[in-house]
Amino acid sequence: MKKLYFGSNLKMYKNVHDTMEYLTKLQELTADLDRSRYEMFIIPSFTSLYCASEKIDQNLIRLGAQNMCWEDQGQFTGEISPLMLKELNLQIMELGHSERRHVFGETDQWMNLKVKAALSHGFTALLCIGETDEQKEYGISDEVLRTQLKIGFYGVSPENIGNIWVAYEPVWAIGVNGKPATPEYAQEKHHVIRECLAEIFGEKGREIPVLYGGSVNPGNSNQLIVLPDVDGLFVGRAAWDAEKFNVLIRDAIETYNNQ
Ligand code: PGA
């Protein structure tokens, strides 16, 4: 039976107090879930990470950062070093979220530098990829996804496969104005991603977990989790209330286990 992944990026929401209240509640509510089968992770704001890493049991909820510089130190005002994040015992490095790429102009070449730096420091690199509405309209979604993967993982050795996760998040599906991908569309693109990972890393590349994100909600989570090439759900808004996220996760697990 494959492992299922459930996580959320809190983006630029929740102060330290609210983050801790949320994480503490989520940890309590989900404590009974078998972590060898269900992986849970939350990626809060930078300012909450110190407190979260002190108080949250990462055997239950793994913590990650939303971004990272590829250099260890230097004249990079406003950036966060992998060494600083390592000090907090974080496990996951989220790289290339659509908002980083499209609001802040991060490139595939930067992703490659960041992926390599994250892996060399022992983090799990969670590379986010996805096509825009315009790219979908032009019929080049597969080319875009393959380009993001091929550049993002350029020169990365297959030995790192155990520390790589991918999130497929179509840009047009993310956020308040997003419309979720249909299960058929999500499966089709996850398949393209899986094949490309095998092309990059060899057959073992198929073992890399590929999570779906972009307007996941209680109305579509059960249909998405059962898709053959979906290993988990990367949830935004629908995860930011601990009780609601707990219900969404349990429903998805039940649906998956009953299929
Ligand atoms: P959303 O965010 O679920 O609120 O659309 C998803 C994401 O940005 O990861």
mmCIF file of C-alpha atoms in Angstrom, residues 124-241:
data_model
loop_
_atom_site.group_PDB
_atom_site.id
_atom_site.type_symbol
_atom_site.label_atom_id
_atom_site.label_comp_id
_atom_site.label_asym_id
_atom_site.label_seq_id
_atom_site.Cartn_x
_atom_site.Cartn_y
_atom_site.Cartn_z
ATOM 1 C CA THR A 124 13.856 16.951 1.619
ATOM 2 C CA ALA A 125 13.472 19.169 -1.450
ATOM 3 C CA LEU A 126 9.802 19.740 -2.309
ATOM 4 C CA LEU A 127 9.872 21.162 -5.825
ATOM 5 C CA CYS A 128 6.622 22.807 -6.906
ATOM 6 C CA ILE A 129 5.812 22.949 -10.600
ATOM 7 C CA GLY A 130 2.802 23.923 -12.665
ATOM 8 C CA GLU A 131 1.694 25.573 -15.877
ATOM 9 C CA THR A 132 -0.080 28.928 -16.173
ATOM 10 C CA ASP A 133 -3.506 29.407 -17.734
ATOM 11 C CA GLU A 134 -1.871 30.871 -20.813
ATOM 12 C CA GLN A 135 0.515 27.926 -21.228
ATOM 13 C CA LYS A 136 -2.446 25.568 -20.867
ATOM 14 C CA GLU A 137 -4.315 27.545 -23.520
ATOM 15 C CA TYR A 138 -1.371 27.202 -25.916
ATOM 16 C CA GLY A 139 -1.364 23.445 -25.314
ATOM 17 C CA ILE A 140 2.183 23.432 -23.913
ATOM 18 C CA SER A 141 1.459 22.265 -20.343
ATOM 19 C CA ASP A 142 3.420 19.032 -20.702
ATOM 20 C CA GLU A 143 6.400 20.858 -22.190
ATOM 21 C CA VAL A 144 6.328 23.370 -19.317
ATOM 22 C CA LEU A 145 6.153 20.663 -16.649
ATOM 23 C CA ARG A 146 8.931 18.679 -18.265
ATOM 24 C CA THR A 147 11.091 21.813 -18.567
ATOM 25 C CA GLN A 148 10.564 22.694 -14.897
ATOM 26 C CA LEU A 149 11.517 19.158 -13.869
ATOM 27 C CA LYS A 150 14.454 18.772 -16.234
ATOM 28 C CA ILE A 151 16.046 22.095 -15.279
ATOM 29 C CA GLY A 152 15.057 21.888 -11.598
ATOM 30 C CA PHE A 153 16.711 18.467 -11.223
ATOM 31 C CA TYR A 154 19.549 19.009 -13.692
ATOM 32 C CA GLY A 155 22.691 17.326 -12.406
ATOM 33 C CA VAL A 156 20.930 15.845 -9.345
ATOM 34 C CA SER A 157 22.080 12.301 -8.681
ATOM 35 C CA PRO A 158 19.507 9.465 -8.410
ATOM 36 C CA GLU A 159 20.986 8.763 -4.952
ATOM 37 C CA ASN A 160 18.870 11.692 -3.748
ATOM 38 C CA ILE A 161 15.560 10.161 -4.779
ATOM 39 C CA GLY A 162 14.574 9.431 -1.169
ATOM 40 C CA ASN A 163 14.848 13.151 -0.379
ATOM 41 C CA ILE A 164 12.820 14.512 -3.270
ATOM 42 C CA TRP A 165 9.125 15.290 -3.395
ATOM 43 C CA VAL A 166 7.281 17.048 -6.220
ATOM 44 C CA ALA A 167 4.083 19.071 -5.965
ATOM 45 C CA TYR A 168 2.047 19.601 -9.116
ATOM 46 C CA GLU A 169 0.161 22.845 -8.664
ATOM 47 C CA PRO A 170 -1.364 24.285 -11.837
ATOM 48 C CA VAL A 171 -1.034 28.050 -11.445
ATOM 49 C CA TRP A 172 -4.628 28.579 -12.627
ATOM 50 C CA ALA A 173 -5.890 26.300 -9.852
ATOM 51 C CA ILE A 174 -4.219 28.079 -6.927
ATOM 52 C CA GLY A 175 -5.773 30.566 -4.530
ATOM 53 C CA VAL A 176 -9.033 32.475 -4.212
ATOM 54 C CA ASN A 177 -9.470 32.905 -7.952
ATOM 55 C CA GLY A 178 -8.315 29.386 -8.761
ATOM 56 C CA LYS A 179 -10.485 26.634 -10.213
ATOM 57 C CA PRO A 180 -9.426 23.140 -9.167
ATOM 58 C CA ALA A 181 -8.133 20.751 -11.813
ATOM 59 C CA THR A 182 -10.569 17.972 -12.629
ATOM 60 C CA PRO A 183 -9.447 14.549 -11.408
ATOM 61 C CA GLU A 184 -8.970 13.472 -15.064
ATOM 62 C CA TYR A 185 -6.716 16.434 -15.794
ATOM 63 C CA ALA A 186 -4.748 15.984 -12.559
ATOM 64 C CA GLN A 187 -4.158 12.282 -13.298
ATOM 65 C CA GLU A 188 -3.035 13.042 -16.844
ATOM 66 C CA LYS A 189 -0.459 15.598 -15.674
ATOM 67 C CA HIS A 190 0.718 13.471 -12.741
ATOM 68 C CA HIS A 191 1.370 10.717 -15.223
ATOM 69 C CA VAL A 192 3.428 13.056 -17.410
ATOM 70 C CA ILE A 193 5.401 14.064 -14.309
ATOM 71 C CA ARG A 194 5.975 10.449 -13.230
ATOM 72 C CA GLU A 195 7.245 9.494 -16.696
ATOM 73 C CA CYS A 196 9.556 12.500 -16.766
ATOM 74 C CA LEU A 197 10.950 11.630 -13.318
ATOM 75 C CA ALA A 198 11.728 8.134 -14.631
ATOM 76 C CA GLU A 199 13.434 9.719 -17.618
ATOM 77 C CA ILE A 200 15.559 11.943 -15.370
ATOM 78 C CA PHE A 201 16.414 9.503 -12.590
ATOM 79 C CA GLY A 202 15.798 6.077 -14.124
ATOM 80 C CA GLU A 203 13.051 3.655 -13.061
ATOM 81 C CA LYS A 204 13.501 4.493 -9.365
ATOM 82 C CA GLY A 205 12.430 8.037 -10.200
ATOM 83 C CA ARG A 206 8.871 6.673 -10.227
ATOM 84 C CA GLU A 207 9.095 6.305 -6.442
ATOM 85 C CA ILE A 208 9.287 10.078 -5.921
ATOM 86 C CA PRO A 209 6.047 11.199 -4.255
ATOM 87 C CA VAL A 210 4.017 13.535 -6.452
ATOM 88 C CA LEU A 211 1.441 15.620 -4.572
ATOM 89 C CA TYR A 212 -1.448 17.570 -6.079
ATOM 90 C CA GLY A 213 -2.128 21.153 -4.982
ATOM 91 C CA GLY A 214 -4.429 23.947 -6.132
ATOM 92 C CA SER A 215 -7.875 24.525 -4.609
ATOM 93 C CA VAL A 216 -7.987 21.150 -2.887
ATOM 94 C CA ASN A 217 -11.143 21.219 -0.769
ATOM 95 C CA PRO A 218 -13.527 18.793 0.941
ATOM 96 C CA GLY A 219 -15.516 18.591 -2.315
ATOM 97 C CA ASN A 220 -12.663 17.216 -4.443
ATOM 98 C CA SER A 221 -10.078 15.740 -2.047
ATOM 99 C CA ASN A 222 -11.581 12.237 -2.077
ATOM 100 C CA GLN A 223 -11.581 12.081 -5.880
ATOM 101 C CA LEU A 224 -8.001 13.331 -6.078
ATOM 102 C CA ILE A 225 -6.469 11.051 -3.456
ATOM 103 C CA VAL A 226 -7.549 7.863 -5.243
ATOM 104 C CA LEU A 227 -5.880 8.792 -8.551
ATOM 105 C CA PRO A 228 -3.163 6.262 -9.388
ATOM 106 C CA ASP A 229 -0.397 8.854 -9.846
ATOM 107 C CA VAL A 230 -1.364 11.102 -6.924
ATOM 108 C CA ASP A 231 0.551 10.373 -3.702
ATOM 109 C CA GLY A 232 -0.847 13.136 -1.591
ATOM 110 C CA LEU A 233 -2.535 16.488 -1.243
ATOM 111 C CA PHE A 234 -0.799 19.824 -0.790
ATOM 112 C CA VAL A 235 -3.557 22.004 0.563
ATOM 113 C CA GLY A 236 -3.774 25.771 1.016
ATOM 114 C CA ARG A 237 -6.904 27.497 2.267
ATOM 115 C CA ALA A 238 -8.831 24.333 3.093
ATOM 116 C CA ALA A 239 -6.083 23.297 5.544
ATOM 117 C CA TRP A 240 -5.725 26.425 7.619
ATOM 118 C CA ASP A 241 -8.342 25.423 10.173
#
